[in-house]
PDB file of C-alpha atoms in Angstrom:
ATOM      1  CA  UNK B 270     -54.925 -58.201  95.568  1.00 65.00           C
ATOM      2  CA  UNK B 271     -57.399 -55.372  96.128  1.00 70.00           C
ATOM      3  CA  UNK B 272     -59.879 -54.004  93.652  1.00 69.00           C
ATOM      4  CA  UNK B 273     -60.874 -50.364  93.857  1.00 70.00           C
ATOM      5  CA  UNK B 274     -63.891 -49.177  91.921  1.00 71.00           C
ATOM      6  CA  UNK B 275     -65.137 -45.634  91.582  1.00 70.00           C
ATOM      7  CA  UNK B 276     -68.608 -45.154  90.163  1.00 70.00           C
ATOM      8  CA  UNK B 277     -69.455 -41.622  89.222  1.00 76.00           C
ATOM      9  CA  UNK B 278     -68.434 -38.758  87.007  1.00 84.00           C
ATOM     10  CA  UNK B 279     -64.867 -37.481  86.805  1.00 90.00           C
ATOM     11  CA  UNK B 280     -63.836 -34.096  85.542  1.00 95.00           C
ATOM     12  CA  UNK B 281     -61.131 -34.017  82.873  1.00 96.00           C
ATOM     13  CA  UNK B 282     -58.713 -32.732  85.532  1.00 97.00           C
ATOM     14  CA  UNK B 283     -59.535 -35.609  87.907  1.00 95.00           C
ATOM     15  CA  UNK B 284     -59.148 -38.131  85.076  1.00 94.00           C
ATOM     16  CA  UNK B 285     -55.766 -36.712  84.056  1.00 96.00           C
ATOM     17  CA  UNK B 286     -54.553 -36.707  87.682  1.00 95.00           C
ATOM     18  CA  UNK B 287     -55.640 -40.335  88.224  1.00 92.00           C
ATOM     19  CA  UNK B 288     -54.239 -41.436  84.875  1.00 93.00           C
ATOM     20  CA  UNK B 289     -50.868 -39.877  85.706  1.00 96.00           C
ATOM     21  CA  UNK B 290     -50.914 -41.429  89.201  1.00 94.00           C
ATOM     22  CA  UNK B 291     -51.570 -44.915  87.815  1.00 90.00           C
ATOM     23  CA  UNK B 292     -48.934 -44.552  85.114  1.00 93.00           C
ATOM     24  CA  UNK B 293     -46.374 -43.612  87.770  1.00 95.00           C
ATOM     25  CA  UNK B 294     -47.452 -45.986  90.553  1.00 92.00           C
ATOM     26  CA  UNK B 295     -49.551 -48.732  89.009  1.00 89.00           C
ATOM     27  CA  UNK B 296     -48.788 -51.967  87.253  1.00 88.00           C
ATOM     28  CA  UNK B 297     -50.843 -53.111  84.263  1.00 86.00           C
ATOM     29  CA  UNK B 298     -51.980 -56.674  84.892  1.00 87.00           C
ATOM     30  CA  UNK B 299     -54.355 -57.530  82.060  1.00 87.00           C
ATOM     31  CA  UNK B 300     -57.023 -56.164  79.774  1.00 89.00           C
ATOM     32  CA  UNK B 301     -60.579 -57.444  80.011  1.00 90.00           C
ATOM     33  CA  UNK B 302     -63.079 -57.439  77.192  1.00 93.00           C
ATOM     34  CA  UNK B 303     -66.485 -57.795  78.809  1.00 92.00           C
ATOM     35  CA  UNK B 304     -70.157 -57.983  77.913  1.00 91.00           C
ATOM     36  CA  UNK B 305     -72.618 -57.818  80.824  1.00 89.00           C
ATOM     37  CA  UNK B 306     -76.302 -58.696  80.904  1.00 84.00           C
ATOM     38  CA  UNK B 307     -77.907 -57.284  84.035  1.00 84.00           C
ATOM     39  CA  UNK B 308     -81.066 -58.507  85.743  1.00 82.00           C
ATOM     40  CA  UNK B 309     -83.406 -55.911  87.222  1.00 81.00           C
ATOM     41  CA  UNK B 310     -86.450 -56.609  89.354  1.00 79.00           C
ATOM     42  CA  UNK B 311     -89.222 -54.663  87.683  1.00 79.00           C
ATOM     43  CA  UNK B 312     -88.451 -51.909  85.204  1.00 82.00           C
ATOM     44  CA  UNK B 313     -84.994 -50.977  83.974  1.00 83.00           C
ATOM     45  CA  UNK B 314     -83.993 -47.814  85.877  1.00 85.00           C
ATOM     46  CA  UNK B 315     -83.307 -44.630  83.948  1.00 86.00           C
ATOM     47  CA  UNK B 316     -80.764 -43.594  86.587  1.00 84.00           C
ATOM     48  CA  UNK B 317     -78.524 -45.990  88.539  1.00 75.00           C
ATOM     49  CA  UNK B 318     -79.333 -43.984  91.679  1.00 77.00           C
ATOM     50  CA  UNK B 319     -82.881 -45.356  91.453  1.00 81.00           C
ATOM     51  CA  UNK B 320     -81.587 -48.764  92.587  1.00 80.00           C
ATOM     52  CA  UNK B 321     -78.892 -47.656  95.046  1.00 76.00           C
ATOM     53  CA  UNK B 322     -80.613 -49.519  97.903  1.00 79.00           C
ATOM     54  CA  UNK B 323     -81.078 -52.751  95.935  1.00 83.00           C
ATOM     55  CA  UNK B 324     -79.385 -55.610  97.813  1.00 85.00           C
ATOM     56  CA  UNK B 325     -79.064 -58.059  94.886  1.00 87.00           C
ATOM     57  CA  UNK B 326     -77.082 -57.486  91.692  1.00 86.00           C
ATOM     58  CA  UNK B 327     -77.351 -60.475  89.343  1.00 87.00           C
ATOM     59  CA  UNK B 328     -75.662 -60.562  85.962  1.00 88.00           C
ATOM     60  CA  UNK B 329     -74.301 -62.813  83.272  1.00 88.00           C
ATOM     61  CA  UNK B 330     -70.940 -61.697  81.978  1.00 90.00           C
ATOM     62  CA  UNK B 331     -68.681 -62.829  79.190  1.00 91.00           C
ATOM     63  CA  UNK B 332     -65.136 -61.833  80.079  1.00 91.00           C
ATOM     64  CA  UNK B 333     -62.449 -62.582  77.499  1.00 92.00           C
ATOM     65  CA  UNK B 334     -64.826 -65.123  75.885  1.00 91.00           C
ATOM     66  CA  UNK B 335     -65.412 -66.938  79.217  1.00 92.00           C
ATOM     67  CA  UNK B 336     -69.068 -66.884  80.357  1.00 93.00           C
ATOM     68  CA  UNK B 337     -69.844 -66.465  84.055  1.00 93.00           C
ATOM     69  CA  UNK B 338     -72.789 -65.869  86.364  1.00 91.00           C
ATOM     70  CA  UNK B 339     -72.139 -63.201  89.004  1.00 91.00           C
ATOM     71  CA  UNK B 340     -74.143 -62.386  92.108  1.00 91.00           C
ATOM     72  CA  UNK B 341     -73.305 -59.359  94.226  1.00 88.00           C
ATOM     73  CA  UNK B 342     -75.070 -58.875  97.545  1.00 90.00           C
ATOM     74  CA  UNK B 343     -75.179 -55.670  99.555  1.00 85.00           C
ATOM     75  CA  UNK B 344     -75.852 -52.050  98.681  1.00 76.00           C
ATOM     76  CA  UNK B 345     -73.622 -49.764  96.656  1.00 69.00           C
ATOM     77  CA  UNK B 346     -72.596 -47.838  99.746  1.00 67.00           C
ATOM     78  CA  UNK B 347     -68.810 -47.949 100.126  1.00 63.00           C
ATOM     79  CA  UNK B 348     -68.974 -48.822 103.830  1.00 64.00           C
ATOM     80  CA  UNK B 349     -71.155 -51.880 103.213  1.00 63.00           C
ATOM     81  CA  UNK B 350     -68.586 -54.197 101.631  1.00 73.00           C
ATOM     82  CA  UNK B 351     -70.602 -55.999  98.953  1.00 81.00           C
ATOM     83  CA  UNK B 352     -70.041 -59.733  98.666  1.00 88.00           C
ATOM     84  CA  UNK B 353     -69.476 -61.136  95.192  1.00 88.00           C
ATOM     85  CA  UNK B 354     -69.791 -64.727  93.982  1.00 92.00           C
ATOM     86  CA  UNK B 355     -68.841 -65.719  90.434  1.00 92.00           C
ATOM     87  CA  UNK B 356     -69.601 -69.105  88.869  1.00 91.00           C
ATOM     88  CA  UNK B 357     -67.861 -70.040  85.635  1.00 92.00           C
ATOM     89  CA  UNK B 358     -70.212 -71.341  82.923  1.00 90.00           C
ATOM     90  CA  UNK B 359     -69.766 -73.338  79.750  1.00 88.00           C
ATOM     91  CA  UNK B 360     -71.106 -71.990  76.456  1.00 82.00           C
ATOM     92  CA  UNK B 361     -74.053 -74.419  76.690  1.00 79.00           C
ATOM     93  CA  UNK B 362     -74.907 -73.232  80.198  1.00 81.00           C
ATOM     94  CA  UNK B 363     -74.717 -69.619  79.048  1.00 77.00           C
ATOM     95  CA  UNK B 364     -77.763 -69.977  76.805  1.00 74.00           C
ATOM     96  CA  UNK B 365     -79.842 -71.618  79.545  1.00 74.00           C
ATOM     97  CA  UNK B 366     -78.894 -68.999  82.149  1.00 70.00           C
ATOM     98  CA  UNK B 367     -79.590 -66.132  79.750  1.00 69.00           C
ATOM     99  CA  UNK B 368     -83.063 -67.524  79.048  1.00 70.00           C
ATOM    100  CA  UNK B 369     -83.673 -67.796  82.797  1.00 67.00           C
ATOM    101  CA  UNK B 370     -82.831 -64.104  83.314  1.00 64.00           C
ATOM    102  CA  UNK B 371     -85.009 -63.005  80.407  1.00 64.00           C
ATOM    103  CA  UNK B 372     -88.206 -64.611  81.778  1.00 60.00           C
TER     104      UNK B 372
END
C-alpha cells in the first residue's frame, strides 16, 4: 500500500477535481479519528514553513482511541523520503509520554 500526502492549499477547482478522481478511481478503506500532540524544539511556529528544514517530527497521536508515539525523520521535501516509526502505547503509557513531551 502507498500513502500519498499533499500539504498545501487547494483551490475549490482542484479539490473538486481530486474529489471526483478519487470517487471514480479510489477505494475507501477506513475512516480515522485522530488527535495529535506535536513536539516542537523551541517556540511553536506561526507558519509551518518556518520548520521545513527540521529533521525530527515527534508526536503523540490517538487514532481511533488507540494511543501511539510517532517519530518521523527527514525533511518535508518530497524527494527526501521521510522515515516514520510508530510505537503503540497503552492508556497508562500515554500519560507518561505526554508529560515527557510537555517538559
